[in-house]
GROMACS .gro file of C-alpha atoms in nm:
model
  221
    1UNK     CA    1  -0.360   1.078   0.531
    2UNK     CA    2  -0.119   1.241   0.277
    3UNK     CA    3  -0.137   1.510   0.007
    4UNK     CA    4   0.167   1.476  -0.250
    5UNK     CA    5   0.242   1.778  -0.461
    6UNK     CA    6   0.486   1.865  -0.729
    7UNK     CA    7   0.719   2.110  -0.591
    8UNK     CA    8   0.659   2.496  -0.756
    9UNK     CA    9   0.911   2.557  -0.992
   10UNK     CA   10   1.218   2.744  -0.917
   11UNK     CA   11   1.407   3.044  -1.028
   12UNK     CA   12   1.111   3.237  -1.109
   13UNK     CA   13   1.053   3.610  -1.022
   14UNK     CA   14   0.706   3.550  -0.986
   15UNK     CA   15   0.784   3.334  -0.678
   16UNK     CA   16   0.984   3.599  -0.535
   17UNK     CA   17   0.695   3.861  -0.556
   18UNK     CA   18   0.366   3.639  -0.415
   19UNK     CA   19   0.311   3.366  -0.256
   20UNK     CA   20   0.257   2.999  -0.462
   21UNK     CA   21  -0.065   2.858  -0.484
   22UNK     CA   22   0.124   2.554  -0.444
   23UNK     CA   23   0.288   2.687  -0.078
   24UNK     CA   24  -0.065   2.822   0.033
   25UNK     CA   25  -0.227   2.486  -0.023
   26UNK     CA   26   0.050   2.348   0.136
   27UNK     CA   27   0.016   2.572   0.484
   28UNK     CA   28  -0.372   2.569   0.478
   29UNK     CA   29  -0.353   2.155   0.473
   30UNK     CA   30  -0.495   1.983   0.754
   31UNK     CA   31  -0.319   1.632   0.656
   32UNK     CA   32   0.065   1.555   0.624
   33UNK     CA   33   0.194   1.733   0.239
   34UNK     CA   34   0.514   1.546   0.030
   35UNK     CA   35   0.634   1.775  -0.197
   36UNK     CA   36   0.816   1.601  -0.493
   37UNK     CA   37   1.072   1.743  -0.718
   38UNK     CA   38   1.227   1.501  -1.022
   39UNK     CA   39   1.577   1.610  -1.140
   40UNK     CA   40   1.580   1.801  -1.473
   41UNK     CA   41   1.785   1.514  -1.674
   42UNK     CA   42   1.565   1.206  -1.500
   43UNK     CA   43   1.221   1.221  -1.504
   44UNK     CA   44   1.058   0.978  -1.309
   45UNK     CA   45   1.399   0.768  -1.343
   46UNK     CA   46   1.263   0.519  -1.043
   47UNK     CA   47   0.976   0.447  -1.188
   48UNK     CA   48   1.109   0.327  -1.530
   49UNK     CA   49   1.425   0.125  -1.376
   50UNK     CA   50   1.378  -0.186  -1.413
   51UNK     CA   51   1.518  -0.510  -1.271
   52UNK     CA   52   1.725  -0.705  -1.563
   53UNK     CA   53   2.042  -0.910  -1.422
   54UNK     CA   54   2.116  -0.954  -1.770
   55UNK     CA   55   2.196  -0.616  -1.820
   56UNK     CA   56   2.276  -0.483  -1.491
   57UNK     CA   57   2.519  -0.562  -1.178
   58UNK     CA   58   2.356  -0.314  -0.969
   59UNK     CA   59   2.070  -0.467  -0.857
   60UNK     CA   60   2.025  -0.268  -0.589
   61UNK     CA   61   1.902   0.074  -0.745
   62UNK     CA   62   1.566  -0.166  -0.870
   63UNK     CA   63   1.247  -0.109  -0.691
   64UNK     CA   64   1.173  -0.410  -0.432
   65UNK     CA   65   0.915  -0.632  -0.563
   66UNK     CA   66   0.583  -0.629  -0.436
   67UNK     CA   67   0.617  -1.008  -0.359
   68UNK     CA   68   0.899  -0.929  -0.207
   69UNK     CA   69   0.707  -0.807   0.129
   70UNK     CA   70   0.463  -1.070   0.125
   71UNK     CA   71   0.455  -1.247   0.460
   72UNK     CA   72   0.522  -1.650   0.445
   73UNK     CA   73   0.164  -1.823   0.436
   74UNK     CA   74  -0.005  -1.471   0.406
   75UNK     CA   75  -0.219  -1.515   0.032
   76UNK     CA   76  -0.478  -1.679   0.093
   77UNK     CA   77  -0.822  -1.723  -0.133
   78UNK     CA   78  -1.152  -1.763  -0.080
   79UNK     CA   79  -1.216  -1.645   0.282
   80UNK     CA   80  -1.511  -1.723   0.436
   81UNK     CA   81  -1.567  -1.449   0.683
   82UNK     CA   82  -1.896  -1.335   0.788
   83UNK     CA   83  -1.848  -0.956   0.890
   84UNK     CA   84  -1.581  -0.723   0.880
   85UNK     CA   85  -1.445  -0.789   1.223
   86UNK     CA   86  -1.427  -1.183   1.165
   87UNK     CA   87  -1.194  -1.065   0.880
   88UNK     CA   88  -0.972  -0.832   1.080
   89UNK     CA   89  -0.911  -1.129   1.332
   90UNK     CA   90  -0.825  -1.376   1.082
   91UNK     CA   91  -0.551  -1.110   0.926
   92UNK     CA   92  -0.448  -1.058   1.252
   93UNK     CA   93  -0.399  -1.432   1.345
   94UNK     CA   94  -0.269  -1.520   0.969
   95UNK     CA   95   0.043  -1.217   1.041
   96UNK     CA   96   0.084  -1.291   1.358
   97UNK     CA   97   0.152  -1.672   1.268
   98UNK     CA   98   0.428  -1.586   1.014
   99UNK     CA   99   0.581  -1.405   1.225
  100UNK     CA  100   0.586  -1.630   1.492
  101UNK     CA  101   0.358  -1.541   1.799
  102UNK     CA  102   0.415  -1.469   2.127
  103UNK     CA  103   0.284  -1.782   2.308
  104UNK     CA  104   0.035  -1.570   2.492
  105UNK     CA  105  -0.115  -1.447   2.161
  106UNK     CA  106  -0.016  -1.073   2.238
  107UNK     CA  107   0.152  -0.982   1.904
  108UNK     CA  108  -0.221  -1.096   1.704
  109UNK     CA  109  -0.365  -0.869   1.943
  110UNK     CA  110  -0.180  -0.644   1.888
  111UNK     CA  111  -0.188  -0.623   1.548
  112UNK     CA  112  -0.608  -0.650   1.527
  113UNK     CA  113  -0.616  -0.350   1.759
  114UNK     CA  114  -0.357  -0.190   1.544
  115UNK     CA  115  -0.575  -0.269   1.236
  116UNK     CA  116  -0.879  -0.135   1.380
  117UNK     CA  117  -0.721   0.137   1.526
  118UNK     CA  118  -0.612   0.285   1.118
  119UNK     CA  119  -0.987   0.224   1.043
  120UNK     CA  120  -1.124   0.460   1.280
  121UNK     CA  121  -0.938   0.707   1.161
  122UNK     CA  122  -1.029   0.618   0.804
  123UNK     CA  123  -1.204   0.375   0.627
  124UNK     CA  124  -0.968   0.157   0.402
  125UNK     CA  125  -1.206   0.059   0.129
  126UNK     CA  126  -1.094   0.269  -0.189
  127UNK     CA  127  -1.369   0.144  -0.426
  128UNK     CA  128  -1.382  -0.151  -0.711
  129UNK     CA  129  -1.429  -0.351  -0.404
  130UNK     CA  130  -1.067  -0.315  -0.299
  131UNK     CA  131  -0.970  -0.305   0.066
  132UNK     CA  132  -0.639  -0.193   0.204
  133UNK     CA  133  -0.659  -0.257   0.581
  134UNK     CA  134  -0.273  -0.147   0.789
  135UNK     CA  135  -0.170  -0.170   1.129
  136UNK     CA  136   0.144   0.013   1.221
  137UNK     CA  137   0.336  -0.202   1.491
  138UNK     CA  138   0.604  -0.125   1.667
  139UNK     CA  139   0.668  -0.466   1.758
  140UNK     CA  140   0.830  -0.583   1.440
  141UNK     CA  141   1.131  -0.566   1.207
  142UNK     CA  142   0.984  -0.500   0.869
  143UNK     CA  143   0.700  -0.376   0.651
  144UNK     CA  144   0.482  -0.697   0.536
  145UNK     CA  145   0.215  -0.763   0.318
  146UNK     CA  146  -0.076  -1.037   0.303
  147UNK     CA  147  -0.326  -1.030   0.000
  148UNK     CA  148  -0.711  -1.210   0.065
  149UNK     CA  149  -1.015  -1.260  -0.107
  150UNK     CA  150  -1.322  -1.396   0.048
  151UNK     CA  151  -1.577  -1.592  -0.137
  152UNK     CA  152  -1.840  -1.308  -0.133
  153UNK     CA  153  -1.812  -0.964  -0.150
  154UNK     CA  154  -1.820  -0.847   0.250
  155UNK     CA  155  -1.966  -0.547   0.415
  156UNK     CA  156  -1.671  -0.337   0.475
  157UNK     CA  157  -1.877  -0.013   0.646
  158UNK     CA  158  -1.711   0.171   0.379
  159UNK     CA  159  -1.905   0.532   0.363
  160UNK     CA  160  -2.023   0.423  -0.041
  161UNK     CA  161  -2.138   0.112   0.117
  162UNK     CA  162  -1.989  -0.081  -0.127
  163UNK     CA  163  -1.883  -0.471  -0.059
  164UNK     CA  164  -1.557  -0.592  -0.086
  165UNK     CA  165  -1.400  -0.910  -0.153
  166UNK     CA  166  -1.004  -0.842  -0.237
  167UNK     CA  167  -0.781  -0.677   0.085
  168UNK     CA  168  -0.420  -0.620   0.000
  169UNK     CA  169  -0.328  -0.577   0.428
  170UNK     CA  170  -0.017  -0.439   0.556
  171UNK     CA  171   0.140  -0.419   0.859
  172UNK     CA  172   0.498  -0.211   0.960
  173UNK     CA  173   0.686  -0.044   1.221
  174UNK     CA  174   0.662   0.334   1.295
  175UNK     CA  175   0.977   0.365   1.139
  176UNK     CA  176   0.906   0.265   0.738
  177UNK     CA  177   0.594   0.486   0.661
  178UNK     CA  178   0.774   0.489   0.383
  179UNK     CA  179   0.795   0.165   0.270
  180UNK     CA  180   0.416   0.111   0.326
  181UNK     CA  181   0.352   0.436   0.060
  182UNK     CA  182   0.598   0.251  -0.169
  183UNK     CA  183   0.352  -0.045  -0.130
  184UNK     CA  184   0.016   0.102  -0.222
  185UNK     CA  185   0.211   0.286  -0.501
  186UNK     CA  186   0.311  -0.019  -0.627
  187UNK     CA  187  -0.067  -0.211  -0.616
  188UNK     CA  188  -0.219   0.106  -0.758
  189UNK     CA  189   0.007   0.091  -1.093
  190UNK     CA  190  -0.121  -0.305  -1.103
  191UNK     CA  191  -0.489  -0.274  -1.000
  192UNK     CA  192  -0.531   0.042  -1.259
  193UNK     CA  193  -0.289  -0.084  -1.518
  194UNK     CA  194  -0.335  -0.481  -1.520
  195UNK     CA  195  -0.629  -0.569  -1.435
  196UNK     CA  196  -0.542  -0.770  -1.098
  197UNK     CA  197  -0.854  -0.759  -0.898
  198UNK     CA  198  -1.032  -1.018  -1.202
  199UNK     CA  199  -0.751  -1.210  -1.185
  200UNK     CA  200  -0.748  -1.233  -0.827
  201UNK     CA  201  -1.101  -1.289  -0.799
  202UNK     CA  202  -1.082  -1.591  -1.030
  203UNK     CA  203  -0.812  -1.785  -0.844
  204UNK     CA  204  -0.899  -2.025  -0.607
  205UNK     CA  205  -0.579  -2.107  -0.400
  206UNK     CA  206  -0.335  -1.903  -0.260
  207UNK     CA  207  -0.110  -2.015  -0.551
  208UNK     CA  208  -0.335  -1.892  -0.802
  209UNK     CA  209  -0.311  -1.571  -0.649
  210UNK     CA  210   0.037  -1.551  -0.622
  211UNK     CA  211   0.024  -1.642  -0.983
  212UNK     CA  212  -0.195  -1.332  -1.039
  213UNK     CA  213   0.022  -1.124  -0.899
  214UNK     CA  214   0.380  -1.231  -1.111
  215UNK     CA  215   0.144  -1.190  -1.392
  216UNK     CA  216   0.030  -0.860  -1.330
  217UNK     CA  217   0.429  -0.734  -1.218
  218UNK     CA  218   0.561  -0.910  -1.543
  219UNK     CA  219   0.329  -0.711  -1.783
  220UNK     CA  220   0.477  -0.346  -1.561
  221UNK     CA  221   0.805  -0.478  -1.687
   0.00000   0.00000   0.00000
């Protein structure tokens, strides 16, 4: 979906004379290309900010916490589903109850077409038995989360074939593509760094996963 490069540096004569591998890989792309550039003096300054109230009264220049976009009622363990599309209606239901239906059941529709609709463009299984199923919906306000794990590993189609058990599913408006990169930023520090998905796995109760996850943020901090 996205190829993020570090901007070519600046200010050199060699830029001025050819052309930057960095610019040609950027113009023979066939996906979207974010080109980064830190400032000299701050390095990654977003990263290593940290929330501390005791020390700060700016909170607002701190990252958003990953819990902080979890839907109300969306962490749930030990699904049950038998097949892949049995999962993609129950996330779709599960959303579309916290964030209060349409009567007629439209906005779960909506939301389990949108789902499928990002899988046939690509598979979401990224490996270690990790999902990360989205469905961009124009229907509502915000950029949520909802984090599952079913009882057995599921067949997820994914082109390894691999099973998966643990889905971290978002859902957002057109508008905050953003936001949902921030997101899988955020769960790829903790799944690489803390060792979430055993954690996860282990917990029985939505509460134990929730757990899991403070755990996992607290040892970022």
């Amino acid at each position: 979906d996205l190829l993020l490069l570090g901007a070519p540096p600046q200010a050199r004569l060699r830029n001025y004379i050819s052309e930057h591998w960095i610019d040609r890989l950027t113009r023979q792309a066939s996906c979207s290309v974010l080109r980064l550039k830190a400032t000299r003096d701050q390095t990654h300054a977003v990263i290593t900010r940290r929330s501390n109230a005791n020390t700060s009264d700016n909170s607002t220049e701190d990252e958003p916490s990953l819990l902080d976009f979890v839907a109300p009622g969306c962490i749930e363990a030990g699904l049950e589903g038998a097949d892949k599309e049995a999962l993609f209606s129950h996330f779709a239901a599960t959303f579309a109850m916290a964030l209060g239906p349409a009567q007629d059941g439209s906005l779960e529709k909506t939301i389990e077409e949108a789902l499928w609709s990002r899988e046939r463009t690509q598979n979401t299984a990224v490996g270690h038995g990790l999902a990360l199923p989205h469905a961009t919906v124009a229907e509502i306000d915000r950029t949520y989360l909802a984090i599952f794990t079913a009882v057995a590993p599921v067949d997820y189609k994914a082109a390894d074939s691999a099973p998966v058990d643990v889905f971290f599913a978002t859902i957002g408006p057109p508008s905050e593509r953003g936001t949902h990169l921030q997101i899988l930023a955020g769960m790829s520090r903790l799944v690489l760094a803390a060792g979430l998905l055993e954690d996860l796995r282990s917990g029985t109760t939505g509460d134990e996963l929730l757990e899991a996850m403070r755990k996992a943020i607290a040892s970022q901090a």
